[in-house]
Structures are given as structure tokens and as C-alpha cells.
mmCIF file of C-alpha atoms in Angstrom:
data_model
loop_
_atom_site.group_PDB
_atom_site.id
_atom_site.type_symbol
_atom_site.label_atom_id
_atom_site.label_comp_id
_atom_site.label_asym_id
_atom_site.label_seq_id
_atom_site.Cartn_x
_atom_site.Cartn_y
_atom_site.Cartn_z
ATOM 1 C CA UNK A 1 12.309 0.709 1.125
ATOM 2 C CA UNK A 2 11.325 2.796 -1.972
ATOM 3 C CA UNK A 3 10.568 -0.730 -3.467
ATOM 4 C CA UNK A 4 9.116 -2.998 -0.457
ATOM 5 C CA UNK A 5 6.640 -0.040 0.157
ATOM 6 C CA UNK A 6 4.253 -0.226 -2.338
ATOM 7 C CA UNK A 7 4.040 -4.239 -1.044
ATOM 8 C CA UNK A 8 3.271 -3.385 2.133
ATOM 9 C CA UNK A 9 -0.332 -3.150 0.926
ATOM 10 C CA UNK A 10 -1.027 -6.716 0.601
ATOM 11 C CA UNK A 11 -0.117 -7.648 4.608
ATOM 12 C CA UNK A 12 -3.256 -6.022 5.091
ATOM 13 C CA UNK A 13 -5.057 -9.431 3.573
ATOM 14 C CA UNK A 14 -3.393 -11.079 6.657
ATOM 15 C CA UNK A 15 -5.553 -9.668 9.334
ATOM 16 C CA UNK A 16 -8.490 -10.273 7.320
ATOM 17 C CA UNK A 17 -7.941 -13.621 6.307
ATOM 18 C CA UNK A 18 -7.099 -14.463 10.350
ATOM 19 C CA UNK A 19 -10.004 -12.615 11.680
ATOM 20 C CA UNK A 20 -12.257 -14.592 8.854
ATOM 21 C CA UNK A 21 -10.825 -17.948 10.212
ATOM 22 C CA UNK A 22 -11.041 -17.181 14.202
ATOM 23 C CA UNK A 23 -14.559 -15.916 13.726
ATOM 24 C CA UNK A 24 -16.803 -14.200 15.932
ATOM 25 C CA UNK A 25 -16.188 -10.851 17.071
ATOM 26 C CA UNK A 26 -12.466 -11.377 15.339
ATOM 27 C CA UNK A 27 -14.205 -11.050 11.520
ATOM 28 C CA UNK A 28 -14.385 -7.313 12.485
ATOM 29 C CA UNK A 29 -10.290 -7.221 12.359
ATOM 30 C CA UNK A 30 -9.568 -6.619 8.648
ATOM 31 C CA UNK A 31 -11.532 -4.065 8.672
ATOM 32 C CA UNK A 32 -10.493 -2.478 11.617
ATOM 33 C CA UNK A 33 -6.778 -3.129 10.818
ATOM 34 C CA UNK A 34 -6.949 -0.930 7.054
ATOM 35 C CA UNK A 35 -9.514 1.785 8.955
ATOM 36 C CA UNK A 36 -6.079 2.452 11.767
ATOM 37 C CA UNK A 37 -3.212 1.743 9.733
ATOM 38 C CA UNK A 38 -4.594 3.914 6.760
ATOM 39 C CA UNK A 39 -6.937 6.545 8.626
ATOM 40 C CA UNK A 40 -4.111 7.204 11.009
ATOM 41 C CA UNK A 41 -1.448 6.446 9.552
ATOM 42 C CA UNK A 42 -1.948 9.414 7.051
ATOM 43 C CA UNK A 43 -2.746 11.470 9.944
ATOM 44 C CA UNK A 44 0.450 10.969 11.440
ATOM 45 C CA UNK A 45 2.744 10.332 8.567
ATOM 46 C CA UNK A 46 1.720 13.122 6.698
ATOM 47 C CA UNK A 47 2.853 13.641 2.796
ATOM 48 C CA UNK A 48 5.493 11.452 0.326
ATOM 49 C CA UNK A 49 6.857 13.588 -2.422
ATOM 50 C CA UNK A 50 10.077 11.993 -3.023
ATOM 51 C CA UNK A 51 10.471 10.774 -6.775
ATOM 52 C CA UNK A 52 13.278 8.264 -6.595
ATOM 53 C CA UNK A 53 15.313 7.029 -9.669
ATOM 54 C CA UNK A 54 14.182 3.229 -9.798
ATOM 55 C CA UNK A 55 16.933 1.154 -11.761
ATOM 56 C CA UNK A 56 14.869 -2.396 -11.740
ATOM 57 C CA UNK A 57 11.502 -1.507 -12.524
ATOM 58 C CA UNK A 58 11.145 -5.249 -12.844
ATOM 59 C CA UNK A 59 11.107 -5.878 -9.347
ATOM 60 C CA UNK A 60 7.939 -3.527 -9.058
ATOM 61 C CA UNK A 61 6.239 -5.107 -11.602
ATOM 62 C CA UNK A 62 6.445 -8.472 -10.020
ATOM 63 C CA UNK A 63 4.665 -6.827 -6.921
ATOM 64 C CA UNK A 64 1.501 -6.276 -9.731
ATOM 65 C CA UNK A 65 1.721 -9.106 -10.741
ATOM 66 C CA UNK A 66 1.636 -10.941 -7.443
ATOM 67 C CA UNK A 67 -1.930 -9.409 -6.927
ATOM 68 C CA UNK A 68 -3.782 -12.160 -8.137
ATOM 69 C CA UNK A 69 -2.995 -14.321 -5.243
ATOM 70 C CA UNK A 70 -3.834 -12.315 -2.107
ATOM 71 C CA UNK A 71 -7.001 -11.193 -3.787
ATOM 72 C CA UNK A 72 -8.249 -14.990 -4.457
ATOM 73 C CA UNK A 73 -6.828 -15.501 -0.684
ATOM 74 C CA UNK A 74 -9.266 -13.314 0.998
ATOM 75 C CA UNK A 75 -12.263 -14.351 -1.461
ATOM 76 C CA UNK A 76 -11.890 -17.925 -1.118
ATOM 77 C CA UNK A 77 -11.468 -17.775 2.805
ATOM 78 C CA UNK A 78 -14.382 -15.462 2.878
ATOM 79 C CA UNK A 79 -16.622 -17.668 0.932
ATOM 80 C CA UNK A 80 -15.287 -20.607 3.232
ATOM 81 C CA UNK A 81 -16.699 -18.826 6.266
ATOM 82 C CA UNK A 82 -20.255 -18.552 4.859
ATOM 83 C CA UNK A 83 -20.404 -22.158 2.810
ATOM 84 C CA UNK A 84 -21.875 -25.159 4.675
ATOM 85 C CA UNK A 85 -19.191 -27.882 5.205
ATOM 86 C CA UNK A 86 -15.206 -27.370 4.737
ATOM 87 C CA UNK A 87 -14.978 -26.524 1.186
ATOM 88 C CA UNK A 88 -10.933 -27.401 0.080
ATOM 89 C CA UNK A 89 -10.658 -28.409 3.898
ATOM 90 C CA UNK A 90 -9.866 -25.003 5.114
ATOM 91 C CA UNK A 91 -11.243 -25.553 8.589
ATOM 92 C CA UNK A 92 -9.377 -28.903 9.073
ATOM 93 C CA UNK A 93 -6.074 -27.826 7.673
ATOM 94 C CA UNK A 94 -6.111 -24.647 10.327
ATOM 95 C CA UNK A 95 -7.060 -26.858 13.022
ATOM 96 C CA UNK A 96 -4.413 -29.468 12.157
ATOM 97 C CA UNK A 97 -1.540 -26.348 11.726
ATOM 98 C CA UNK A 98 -2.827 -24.608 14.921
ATOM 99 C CA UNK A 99 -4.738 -26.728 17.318
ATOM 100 C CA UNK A 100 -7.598 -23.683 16.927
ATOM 101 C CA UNK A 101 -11.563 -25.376 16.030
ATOM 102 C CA UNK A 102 -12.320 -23.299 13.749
ATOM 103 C CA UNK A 103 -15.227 -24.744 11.824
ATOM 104 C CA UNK A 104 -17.036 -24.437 15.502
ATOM 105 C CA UNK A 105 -15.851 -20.743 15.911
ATOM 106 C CA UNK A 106 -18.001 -20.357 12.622
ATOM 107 C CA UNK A 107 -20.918 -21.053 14.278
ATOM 108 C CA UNK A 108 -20.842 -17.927 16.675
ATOM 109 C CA UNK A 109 -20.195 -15.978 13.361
ATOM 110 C CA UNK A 110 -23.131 -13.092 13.938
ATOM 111 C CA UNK A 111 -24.897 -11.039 10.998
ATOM 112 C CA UNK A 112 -23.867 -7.446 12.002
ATOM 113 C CA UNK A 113 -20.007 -9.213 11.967
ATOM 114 C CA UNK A 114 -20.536 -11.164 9.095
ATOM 115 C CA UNK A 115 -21.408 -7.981 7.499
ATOM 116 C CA UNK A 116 -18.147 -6.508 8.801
ATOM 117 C CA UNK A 117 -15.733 -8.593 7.251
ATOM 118 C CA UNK A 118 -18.160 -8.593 3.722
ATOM 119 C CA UNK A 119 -17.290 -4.850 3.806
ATOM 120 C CA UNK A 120 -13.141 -5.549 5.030
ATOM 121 C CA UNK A 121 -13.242 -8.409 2.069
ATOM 122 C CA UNK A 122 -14.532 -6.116 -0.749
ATOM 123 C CA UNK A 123 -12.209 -3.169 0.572
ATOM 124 C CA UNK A 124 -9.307 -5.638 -0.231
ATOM 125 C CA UNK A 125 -10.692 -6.846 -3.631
ATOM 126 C CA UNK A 126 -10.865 -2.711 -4.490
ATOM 127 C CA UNK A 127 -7.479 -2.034 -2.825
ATOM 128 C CA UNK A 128 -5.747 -5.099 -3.933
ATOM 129 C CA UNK A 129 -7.509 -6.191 -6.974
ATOM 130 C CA UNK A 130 -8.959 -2.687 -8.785
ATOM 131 C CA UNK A 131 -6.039 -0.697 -8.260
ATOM 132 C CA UNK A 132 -3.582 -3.152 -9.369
ATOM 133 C CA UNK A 133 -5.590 -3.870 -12.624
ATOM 134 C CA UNK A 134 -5.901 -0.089 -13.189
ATOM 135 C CA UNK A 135 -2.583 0.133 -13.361
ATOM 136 C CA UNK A 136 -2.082 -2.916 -15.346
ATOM 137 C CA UNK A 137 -5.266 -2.463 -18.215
ATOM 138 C CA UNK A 138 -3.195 1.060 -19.084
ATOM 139 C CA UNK A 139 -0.555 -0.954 -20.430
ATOM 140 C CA UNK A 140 -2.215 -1.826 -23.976
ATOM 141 C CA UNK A 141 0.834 -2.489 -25.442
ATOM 142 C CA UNK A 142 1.313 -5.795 -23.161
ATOM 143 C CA UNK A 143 -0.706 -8.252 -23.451
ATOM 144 C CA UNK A 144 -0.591 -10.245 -20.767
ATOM 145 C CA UNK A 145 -0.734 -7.201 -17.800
ATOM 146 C CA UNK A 146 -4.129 -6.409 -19.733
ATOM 147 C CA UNK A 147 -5.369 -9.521 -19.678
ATOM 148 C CA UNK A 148 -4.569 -10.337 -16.023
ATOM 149 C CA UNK A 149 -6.050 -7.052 -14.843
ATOM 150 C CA UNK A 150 -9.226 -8.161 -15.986
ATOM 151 C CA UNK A 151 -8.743 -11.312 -14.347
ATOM 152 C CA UNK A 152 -8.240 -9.266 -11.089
ATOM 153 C CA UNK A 153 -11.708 -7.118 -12.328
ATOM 154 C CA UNK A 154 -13.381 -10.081 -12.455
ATOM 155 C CA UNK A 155 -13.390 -10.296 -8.553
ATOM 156 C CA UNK A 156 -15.942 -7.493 -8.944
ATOM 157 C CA UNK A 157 -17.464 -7.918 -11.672
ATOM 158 C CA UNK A 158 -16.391 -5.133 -13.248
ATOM 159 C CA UNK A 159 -13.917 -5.915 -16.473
ATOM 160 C CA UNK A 160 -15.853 -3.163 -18.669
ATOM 161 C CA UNK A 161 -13.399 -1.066 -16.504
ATOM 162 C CA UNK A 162 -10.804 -2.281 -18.944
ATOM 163 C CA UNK A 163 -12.237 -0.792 -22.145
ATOM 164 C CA UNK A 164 -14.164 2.209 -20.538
ATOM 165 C CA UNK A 165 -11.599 3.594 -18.512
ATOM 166 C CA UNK A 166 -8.713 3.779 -20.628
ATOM 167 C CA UNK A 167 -10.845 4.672 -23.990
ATOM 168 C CA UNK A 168 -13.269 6.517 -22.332
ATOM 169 C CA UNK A 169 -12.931 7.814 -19.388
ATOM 170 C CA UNK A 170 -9.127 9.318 -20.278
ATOM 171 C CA UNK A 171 -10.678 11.322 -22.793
ATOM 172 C CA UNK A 172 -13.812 12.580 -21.556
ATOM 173 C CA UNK A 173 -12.606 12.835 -17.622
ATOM 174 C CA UNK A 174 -14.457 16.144 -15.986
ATOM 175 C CA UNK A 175 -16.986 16.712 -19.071
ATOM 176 C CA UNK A 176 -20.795 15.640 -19.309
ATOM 177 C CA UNK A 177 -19.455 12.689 -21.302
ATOM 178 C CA UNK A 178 -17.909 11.118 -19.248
ATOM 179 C CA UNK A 179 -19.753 8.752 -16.641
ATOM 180 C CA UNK A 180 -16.588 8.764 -13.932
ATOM 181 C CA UNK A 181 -16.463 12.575 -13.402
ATOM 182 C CA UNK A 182 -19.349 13.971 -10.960
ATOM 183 C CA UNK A 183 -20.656 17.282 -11.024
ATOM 184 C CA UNK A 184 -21.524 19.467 -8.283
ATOM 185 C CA UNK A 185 -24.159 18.399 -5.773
ATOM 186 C CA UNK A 186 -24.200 14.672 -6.943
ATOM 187 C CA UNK A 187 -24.021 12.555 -3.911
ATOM 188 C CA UNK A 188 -21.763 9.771 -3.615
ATOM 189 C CA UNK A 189 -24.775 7.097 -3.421
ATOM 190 C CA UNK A 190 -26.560 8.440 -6.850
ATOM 191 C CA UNK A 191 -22.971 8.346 -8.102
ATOM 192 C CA UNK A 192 -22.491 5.074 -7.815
ATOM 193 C CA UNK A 193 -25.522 3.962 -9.083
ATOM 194 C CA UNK A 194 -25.369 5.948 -11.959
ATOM 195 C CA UNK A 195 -21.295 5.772 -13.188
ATOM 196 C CA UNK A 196 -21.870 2.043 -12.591
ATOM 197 C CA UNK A 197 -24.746 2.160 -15.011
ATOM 198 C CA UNK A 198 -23.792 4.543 -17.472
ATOM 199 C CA UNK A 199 -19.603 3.308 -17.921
ATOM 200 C CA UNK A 200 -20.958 -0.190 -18.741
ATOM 201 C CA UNK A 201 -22.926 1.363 -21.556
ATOM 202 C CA UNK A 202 -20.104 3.167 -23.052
ATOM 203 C CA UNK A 203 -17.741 0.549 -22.734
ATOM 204 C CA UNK A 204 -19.962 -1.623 -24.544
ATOM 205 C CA UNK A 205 -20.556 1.367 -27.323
ATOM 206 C CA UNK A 206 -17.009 1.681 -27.569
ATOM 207 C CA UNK A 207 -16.270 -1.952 -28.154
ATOM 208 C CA UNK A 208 -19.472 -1.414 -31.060
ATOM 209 C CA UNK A 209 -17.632 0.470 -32.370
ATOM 210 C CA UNK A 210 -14.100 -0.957 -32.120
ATOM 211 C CA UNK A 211 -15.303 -3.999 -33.781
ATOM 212 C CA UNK A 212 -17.355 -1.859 -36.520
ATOM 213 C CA UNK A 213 -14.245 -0.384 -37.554
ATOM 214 C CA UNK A 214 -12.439 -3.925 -37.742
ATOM 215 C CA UNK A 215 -14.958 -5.202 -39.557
ATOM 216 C CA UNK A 216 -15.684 -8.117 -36.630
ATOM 217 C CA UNK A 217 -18.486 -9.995 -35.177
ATOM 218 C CA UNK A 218 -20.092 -8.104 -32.018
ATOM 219 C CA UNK A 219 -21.600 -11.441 -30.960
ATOM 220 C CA UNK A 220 -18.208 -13.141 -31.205
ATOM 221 C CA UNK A 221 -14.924 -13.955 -29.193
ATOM 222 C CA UNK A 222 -13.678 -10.691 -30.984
ATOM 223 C CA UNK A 223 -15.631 -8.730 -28.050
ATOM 224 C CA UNK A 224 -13.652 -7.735 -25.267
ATOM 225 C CA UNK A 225 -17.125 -6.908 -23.323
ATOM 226 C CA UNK A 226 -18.446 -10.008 -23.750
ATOM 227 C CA UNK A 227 -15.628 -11.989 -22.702
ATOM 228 C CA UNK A 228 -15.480 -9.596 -19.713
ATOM 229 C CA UNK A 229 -18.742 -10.543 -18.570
ATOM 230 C CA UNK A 230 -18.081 -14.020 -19.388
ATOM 231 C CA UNK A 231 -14.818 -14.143 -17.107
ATOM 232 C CA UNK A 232 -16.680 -12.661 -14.304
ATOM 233 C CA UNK A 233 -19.204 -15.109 -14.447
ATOM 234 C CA UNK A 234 -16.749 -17.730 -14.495
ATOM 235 C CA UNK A 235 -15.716 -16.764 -11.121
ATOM 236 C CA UNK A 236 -19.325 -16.470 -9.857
ATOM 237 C CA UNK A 237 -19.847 -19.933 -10.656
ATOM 238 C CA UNK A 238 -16.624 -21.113 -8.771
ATOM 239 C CA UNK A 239 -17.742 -19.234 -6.143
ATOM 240 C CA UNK A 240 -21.182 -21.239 -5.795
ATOM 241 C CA UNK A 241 -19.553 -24.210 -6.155
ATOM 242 C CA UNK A 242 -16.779 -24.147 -3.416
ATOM 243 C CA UNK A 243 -19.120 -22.351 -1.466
ATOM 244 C CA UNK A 244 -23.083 -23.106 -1.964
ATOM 245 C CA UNK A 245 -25.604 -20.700 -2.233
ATOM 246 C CA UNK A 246 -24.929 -18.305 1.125
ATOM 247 C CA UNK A 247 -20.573 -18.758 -0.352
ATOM 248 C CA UNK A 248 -21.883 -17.445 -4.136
ATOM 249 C CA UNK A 249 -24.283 -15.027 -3.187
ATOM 250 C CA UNK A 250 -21.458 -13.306 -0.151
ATOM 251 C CA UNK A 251 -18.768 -13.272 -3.615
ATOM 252 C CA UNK A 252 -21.368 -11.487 -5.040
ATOM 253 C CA UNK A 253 -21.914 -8.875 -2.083
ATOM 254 C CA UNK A 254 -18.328 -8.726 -2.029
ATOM 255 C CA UNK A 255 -18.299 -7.977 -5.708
ATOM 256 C CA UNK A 256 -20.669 -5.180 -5.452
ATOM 257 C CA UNK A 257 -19.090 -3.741 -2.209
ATOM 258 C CA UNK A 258 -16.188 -3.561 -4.197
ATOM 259 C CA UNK A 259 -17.625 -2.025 -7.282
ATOM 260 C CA UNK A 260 -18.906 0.583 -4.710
ATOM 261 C CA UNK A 261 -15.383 1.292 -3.378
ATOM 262 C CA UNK A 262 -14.312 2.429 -7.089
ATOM 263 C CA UNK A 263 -16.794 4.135 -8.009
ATOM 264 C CA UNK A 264 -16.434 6.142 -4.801
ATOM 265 C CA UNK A 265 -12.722 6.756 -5.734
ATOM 266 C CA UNK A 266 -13.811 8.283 -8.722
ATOM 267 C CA UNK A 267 -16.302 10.355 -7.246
ATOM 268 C CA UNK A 268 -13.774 11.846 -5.195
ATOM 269 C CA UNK A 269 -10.898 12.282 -7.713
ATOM 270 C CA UNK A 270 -12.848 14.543 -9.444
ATOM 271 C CA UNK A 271 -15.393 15.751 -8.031
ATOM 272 C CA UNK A 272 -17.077 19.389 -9.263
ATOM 273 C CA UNK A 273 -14.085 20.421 -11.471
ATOM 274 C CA UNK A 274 -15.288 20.760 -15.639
ATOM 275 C CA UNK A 275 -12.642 20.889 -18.448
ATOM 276 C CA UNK A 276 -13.968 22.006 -22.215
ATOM 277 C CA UNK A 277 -14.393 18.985 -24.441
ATOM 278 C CA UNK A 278 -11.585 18.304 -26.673
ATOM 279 C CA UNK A 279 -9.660 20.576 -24.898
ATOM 280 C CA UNK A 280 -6.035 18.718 -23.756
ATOM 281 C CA UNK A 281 -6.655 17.105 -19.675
ATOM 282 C CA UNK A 282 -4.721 18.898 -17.078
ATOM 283 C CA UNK A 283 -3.184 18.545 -13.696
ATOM 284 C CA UNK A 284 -5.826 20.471 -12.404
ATOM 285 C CA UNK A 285 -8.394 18.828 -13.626
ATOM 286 C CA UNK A 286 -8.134 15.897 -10.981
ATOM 287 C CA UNK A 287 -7.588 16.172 -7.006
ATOM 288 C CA UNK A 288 -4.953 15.210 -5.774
ATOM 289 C CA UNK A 289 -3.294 13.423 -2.514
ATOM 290 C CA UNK A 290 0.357 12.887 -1.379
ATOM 291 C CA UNK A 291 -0.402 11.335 1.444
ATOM 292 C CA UNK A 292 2.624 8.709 2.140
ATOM 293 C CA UNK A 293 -0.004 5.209 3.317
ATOM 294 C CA UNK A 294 -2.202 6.020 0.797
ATOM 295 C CA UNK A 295 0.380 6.502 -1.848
ATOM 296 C CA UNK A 296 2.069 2.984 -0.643
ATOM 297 C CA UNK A 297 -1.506 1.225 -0.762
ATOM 298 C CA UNK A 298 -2.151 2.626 -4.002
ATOM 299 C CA UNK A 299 0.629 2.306 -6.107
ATOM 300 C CA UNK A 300 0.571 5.813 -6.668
ATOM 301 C CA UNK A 301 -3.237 6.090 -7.243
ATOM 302 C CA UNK A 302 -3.067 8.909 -5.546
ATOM 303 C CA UNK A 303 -1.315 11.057 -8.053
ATOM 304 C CA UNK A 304 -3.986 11.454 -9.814
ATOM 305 C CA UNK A 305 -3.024 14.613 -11.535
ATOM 306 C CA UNK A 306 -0.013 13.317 -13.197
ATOM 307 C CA UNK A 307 -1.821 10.076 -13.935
ATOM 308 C CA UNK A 308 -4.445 11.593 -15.872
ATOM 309 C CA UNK A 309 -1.654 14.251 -17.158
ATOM 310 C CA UNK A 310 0.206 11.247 -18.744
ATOM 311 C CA UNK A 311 -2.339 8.430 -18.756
ATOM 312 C CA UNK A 312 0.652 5.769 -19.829
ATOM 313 C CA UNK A 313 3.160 6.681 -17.528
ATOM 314 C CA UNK A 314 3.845 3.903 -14.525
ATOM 315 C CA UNK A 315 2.958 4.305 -10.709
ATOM 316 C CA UNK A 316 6.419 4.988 -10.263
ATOM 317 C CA UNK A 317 7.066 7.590 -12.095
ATOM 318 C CA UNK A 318 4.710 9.709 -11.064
ATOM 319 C CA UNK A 319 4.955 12.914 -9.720
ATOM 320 C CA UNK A 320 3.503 14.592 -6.516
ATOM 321 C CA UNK A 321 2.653 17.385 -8.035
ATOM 322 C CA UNK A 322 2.178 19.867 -4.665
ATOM 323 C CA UNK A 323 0.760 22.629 -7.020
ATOM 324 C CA UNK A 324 -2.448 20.679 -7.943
ATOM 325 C CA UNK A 325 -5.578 20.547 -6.481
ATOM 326 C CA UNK A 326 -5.343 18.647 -3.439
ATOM 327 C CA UNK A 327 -8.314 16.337 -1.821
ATOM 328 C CA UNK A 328 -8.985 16.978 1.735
ATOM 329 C CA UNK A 329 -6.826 14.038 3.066
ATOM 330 C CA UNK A 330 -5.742 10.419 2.131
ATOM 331 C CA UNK A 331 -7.782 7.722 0.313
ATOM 332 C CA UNK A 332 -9.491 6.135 2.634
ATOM 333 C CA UNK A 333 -10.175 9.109 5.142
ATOM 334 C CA UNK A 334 -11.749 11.009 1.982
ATOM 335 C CA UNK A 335 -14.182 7.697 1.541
ATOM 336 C CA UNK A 336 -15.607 8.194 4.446
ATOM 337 C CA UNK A 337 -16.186 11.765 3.994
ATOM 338 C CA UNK A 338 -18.275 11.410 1.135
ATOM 339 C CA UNK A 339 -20.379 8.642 2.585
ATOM 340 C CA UNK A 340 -21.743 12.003 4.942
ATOM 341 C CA UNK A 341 -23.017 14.077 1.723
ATOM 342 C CA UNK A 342 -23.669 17.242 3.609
ATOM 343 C CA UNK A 343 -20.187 17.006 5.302
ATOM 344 C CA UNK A 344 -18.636 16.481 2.003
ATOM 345 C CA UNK A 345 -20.542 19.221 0.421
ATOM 346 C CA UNK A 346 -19.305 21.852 3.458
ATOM 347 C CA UNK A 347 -15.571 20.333 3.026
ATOM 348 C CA UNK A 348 -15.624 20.752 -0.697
ATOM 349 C CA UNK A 349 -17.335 24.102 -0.874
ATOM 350 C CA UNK A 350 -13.969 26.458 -0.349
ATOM 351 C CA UNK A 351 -12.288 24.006 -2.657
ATOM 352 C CA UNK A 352 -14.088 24.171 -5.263
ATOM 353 C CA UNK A 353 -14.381 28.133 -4.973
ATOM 354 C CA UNK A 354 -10.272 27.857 -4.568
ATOM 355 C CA UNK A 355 -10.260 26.070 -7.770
ATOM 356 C CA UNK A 356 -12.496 28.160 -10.068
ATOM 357 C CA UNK A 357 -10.847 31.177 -8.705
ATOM 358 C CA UNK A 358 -6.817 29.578 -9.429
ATOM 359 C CA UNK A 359 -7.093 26.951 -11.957
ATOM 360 C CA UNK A 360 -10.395 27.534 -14.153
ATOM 361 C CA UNK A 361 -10.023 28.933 -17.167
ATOM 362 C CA UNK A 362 -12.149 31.619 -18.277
ATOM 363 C CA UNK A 363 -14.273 28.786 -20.576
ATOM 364 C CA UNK A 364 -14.329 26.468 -17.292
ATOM 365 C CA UNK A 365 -15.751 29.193 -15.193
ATOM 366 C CA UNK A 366 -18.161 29.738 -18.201
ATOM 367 C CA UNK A 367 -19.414 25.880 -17.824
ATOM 368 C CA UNK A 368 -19.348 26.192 -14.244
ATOM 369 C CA UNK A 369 -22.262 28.806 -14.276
ATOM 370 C CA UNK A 370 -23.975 26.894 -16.993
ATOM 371 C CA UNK A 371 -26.906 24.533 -15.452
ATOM 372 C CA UNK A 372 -25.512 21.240 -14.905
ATOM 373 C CA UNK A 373 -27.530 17.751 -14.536
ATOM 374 C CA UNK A 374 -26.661 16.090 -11.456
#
């Protein structure tokens, strides 16, 4: 179980992909399936701390690398439910395994439900997609993981992840420099306007000056932003193709919905708390959550402390770390508590005063009283 758990994740494409194909009121149960099995399930299943000893690591990294194909599974049948026609005979093939019409069920496909499973589809592409490649881009010493967790970023147009992230954001996490880490009284929606904004424009200065160094081309091959952008668009245009205009421009939504889901992630990990430039990250300087479905669905995403502790270390070897600052529940039942800013801001409040109180140093409380941009 230690290993089939952090699989369990991708059965939640399932429901999506079935509700997408039975249409109507059914594109509403993805969505509805990840809000109950991961907003309750935390609820009842409370915490995972156990650190097990795993002997075939290998096993676990097949389950990464596996991501790739649920992810294109719940794009491609999402773009199938908006395109005009059967693109790849989708509709045909279910009716022909199943008896069930389901190009016709299409037609009772309403916006507020169409909307729905846009929102379930680029919850899956963040789950499935952006938290596999985050785990896989860390790994610059291989290759291939790197390169296929941008393929996975692609899916949301969002491969400058890949250079800003782990060259950036690792080293500036809870300073002014660093786009990722919000400070106090930044809602979630500026947030994600503005880390989207600002992390592609250091990833593409740090590439500058990657390339500077090496002496290369920045309009060349040699530019790891470029050929990003280029992959993403790659996917775009497959996505028009198979599935016309109203199939390209959904991908796109999707793309964006899933940007948003990130960038919310990150505005929750580490929210309000400051660390002294240059000075060495911290446990504390990231919140923390232990509990056990959002740990599964994350591959350990949700030690966050260790993670940014030991940026290099795998999911699995993680620890829970029960003495760092802990978020007020799981993933997804934190999301929506920053999507209500003046909820968030009351829930966060004693936290924060916890924190600069127990963890701050004396220079932290220093740049906590200084005047801070938001």
C-alpha cells in the first residue's frame, strides 16, 4: 500500500473522463468526485506521518512517469466534447463498446456544466500533470525526467516552471525576490496574476543569463525558454486541430485554469512568512500539511518544509515534519479557503502571529515590521 498509494491519484481521471463522455448534468462528476474524496477524505482520515523504508524506488518512479498518459486522457476527451464532429472517433468507439449515444448526449451539454468539467479538467492537468513535473524538473541530473516534465507543463502552458522554479524560486522562496512567495494581505486573485507574470520574467532572465555565461545564442535551440514556449504551442496547435476552434480555445481555458491551480498552491505554501536573503531556507519557512489524501494525491507535495529544506530529495523521502508550520488543512480544502480572501485573512491571522512569535528570527520579525509591497 505504501507504493499503490501515491497511484491512487490518477483514478480520479476516470470519473472525469466518464462524466465528459455521458454529458449533461454528468460533466459535473470529476469535479465533484476530487471535491468528496479529497475535501472529506482529509476530514476524516486525518494525518500520514509514517516514513517507510522503500527498497524499489523504481517502482515509484514508473508511477511519474506514467503521468503523461492520464493527463493527455482527460485533455483529449475534453476537447472531444467541445469539437464539432467525432474527432479520433471517440463518440463512435463508446457507442460501439457500450451501446450509450453519446455524440447526442453532447448536445444537452449546458454552459454552466460545460464550465464545470473545464474547471474538473484543469484540476487534473494541475494535480496530475504540475505536480508530477515538479517533482520530475528537480531532477537536473536526468535528463529525460526533466525533459518529460516539461512535456507534462506544456498542458498548461507553463514550462518556464522548469527553469524558474528550481533556479529561482529555491533560492529566493519567502523574500521580495522571489515571485512564488506572497506577502501579507496579497489576495489569492492579484497573486496569480502577478507570480504568473513576474516568474516568466525571471525564468527568462535566468536563462539570459545561463546562456551569457556559456557563451550561447539567446535566439537559438540553446534556450530552454524558448523551446518551452515552443512545446506548449505545439500542443495548442494539436489541440485546434483534433478539436476546431471551441476544442483549441477550451485546451486553452483548461491551460489557464490550471496555471491558476499552481499558482494558488504557491500562494498558500507560503503565504506571509519572510526569510533574510542569502540566509540558508528553513523548515519554517514553508507551511506545511500531513494530511494522508492530500499527501497520496501529491506525491508528497505536501511536505513542503522538507521539500524546500532539501530541494533534491524525492517525494518519498520526505519527512512530515509535525514541528513546522502547518496550513490550516489539506490541499484542496486550503484552495478553497483562499478563493474567500477575507476568510483566509481571519484563518491566517493567529498563524501568522504563532509563527513570528515561535519561528521568526529576530531579523525576520525585523522585515516583518518593515513596509512590504503587496
Amino acid at each position: 500500500m505504501h507504493y499503490l498509494k501515491f497511484s491512487l491519484v490518477y483514478l480520479l481521471a476516470l470519473p472525469q473522463c466518464i462524466g465528459v463522455l455521458l454529458g449533461g448534468p454528468w460533466l459535473m462528476l470529476g469535479l465533484g468526485t476530487i471535491g468528496v474524496v479529497l475535501v472529506v477524505g482529509d476530514a476524516l482520515l486525518g494525518d500520514d506521518t509514517s516514513t517507510p523504508d522503500f527498497r524499489h524506488p523504481g517502482w515509484l518512479n514508473a508511477m511519474l512517469y506514467c503521468a503523461p498518459l492520464p493527463v493527455a486522457l482527460v485533455v483529449l476527451v475534453q476537447i472531444w466534447s467541445l469539437a464539432i464532429g467525432d474527432p479520433l472517433g471517440i463518440g463512435a468507439g463508446v457507442e460501439a463498446l457500450t451501446g450509450y449515444d453519446a455524440l447526442s448526449a453532447r448536445l444537452d451539454n449546458g454552459p454552466l456544466e460545460v464550465l464545470i468539467s473545464l474547471v474538473g479538467c484543469g484540476l487534473l492537468v494541475a494535480a496530475l500533470g504540475t505536480i508530477v513535473a515538479h517533482e520530475l524538473v528537480h531532477r537536473t541530473w536526468h535528463g529525460p525526467s526533466v525533459w518529460l516534465g516539461k512535456v507534462l507543463l506544456a498542458f498548461s502552458w507553463d514550462t518556464a516552471f522548469a527553469i524558474e522554479h528550481v533556479y529561482g524560486h529555491h533560492r529566493h522562496v519567502a523574500t521580495g525576490q522571489d515571485p512564488a512567495s506572497a506577502p501579507r494581505g496579497r489576495s489569492v486573485y492579484r497573486h496569480i496574476w502577478l507570480s504568473t507574470w513576474q516568474g516568466n520574467r525571471s525564468a527568462w532572465q535566468i536563462e539570459r543569463q545561463r546562456l551569457a555565461l556559456r557563451r550561447r545564442s539567446l535566439w537559438s535551440h540553446h534556450n530552454r525558454f524558448l523551446t518551452g514556449q515552443l512545446l506548449s504551442l505545439l500542443v495548442t496547435v494539436l489541440a485546434f486541430v483534433l478539436g476546431g476552434l471551441a476544442g483549441g480555445v477550451g485546451f486553452l481555458l483548461v491551460a489557464a485554469i490550471a496555471k491558476s491551480f499552481l499558482e494558488i498552491v504557491n500562494y498558500m505554501e507560503h503565504y506571509g512568512l519572510v526569510r533574510v536573503p542569502r540566509q540558508q531556507v528553513q523548515p519554517r519557512h514553508s507551511w506545511n500539511s500531513n494530511r494522508r489524501l492530500s499527501s497520496w494525491a501529491s506525491f508528497n507535495l505536501t511536505r513542503h518544509s522538507h521539500h524546500h529544506a532539501t530541494a533534491q530529495q524525492p517525494f518519498h523521502t520526505l519527512s512530515p515534519m509535525a514541528d513546522a508550520p502547518m496550513m490550516p488543512s489539506g490541499y484542496l480544502s486550503t484552495i478553497l479557503l483562499t478563493l474567500v480572501p477575507p476568510l483566509w485573512y481571519r484563518l491566517m491571522a493567529p498563524r501568522l502571529a504563532h509563527w513570528d512569535a515561535h519561528y521568526a528570527s529576530e531579523a525576520e520579525r525585523a522585515l516583518i515590521n518593515a513596509p512590504q509591497a503587496t
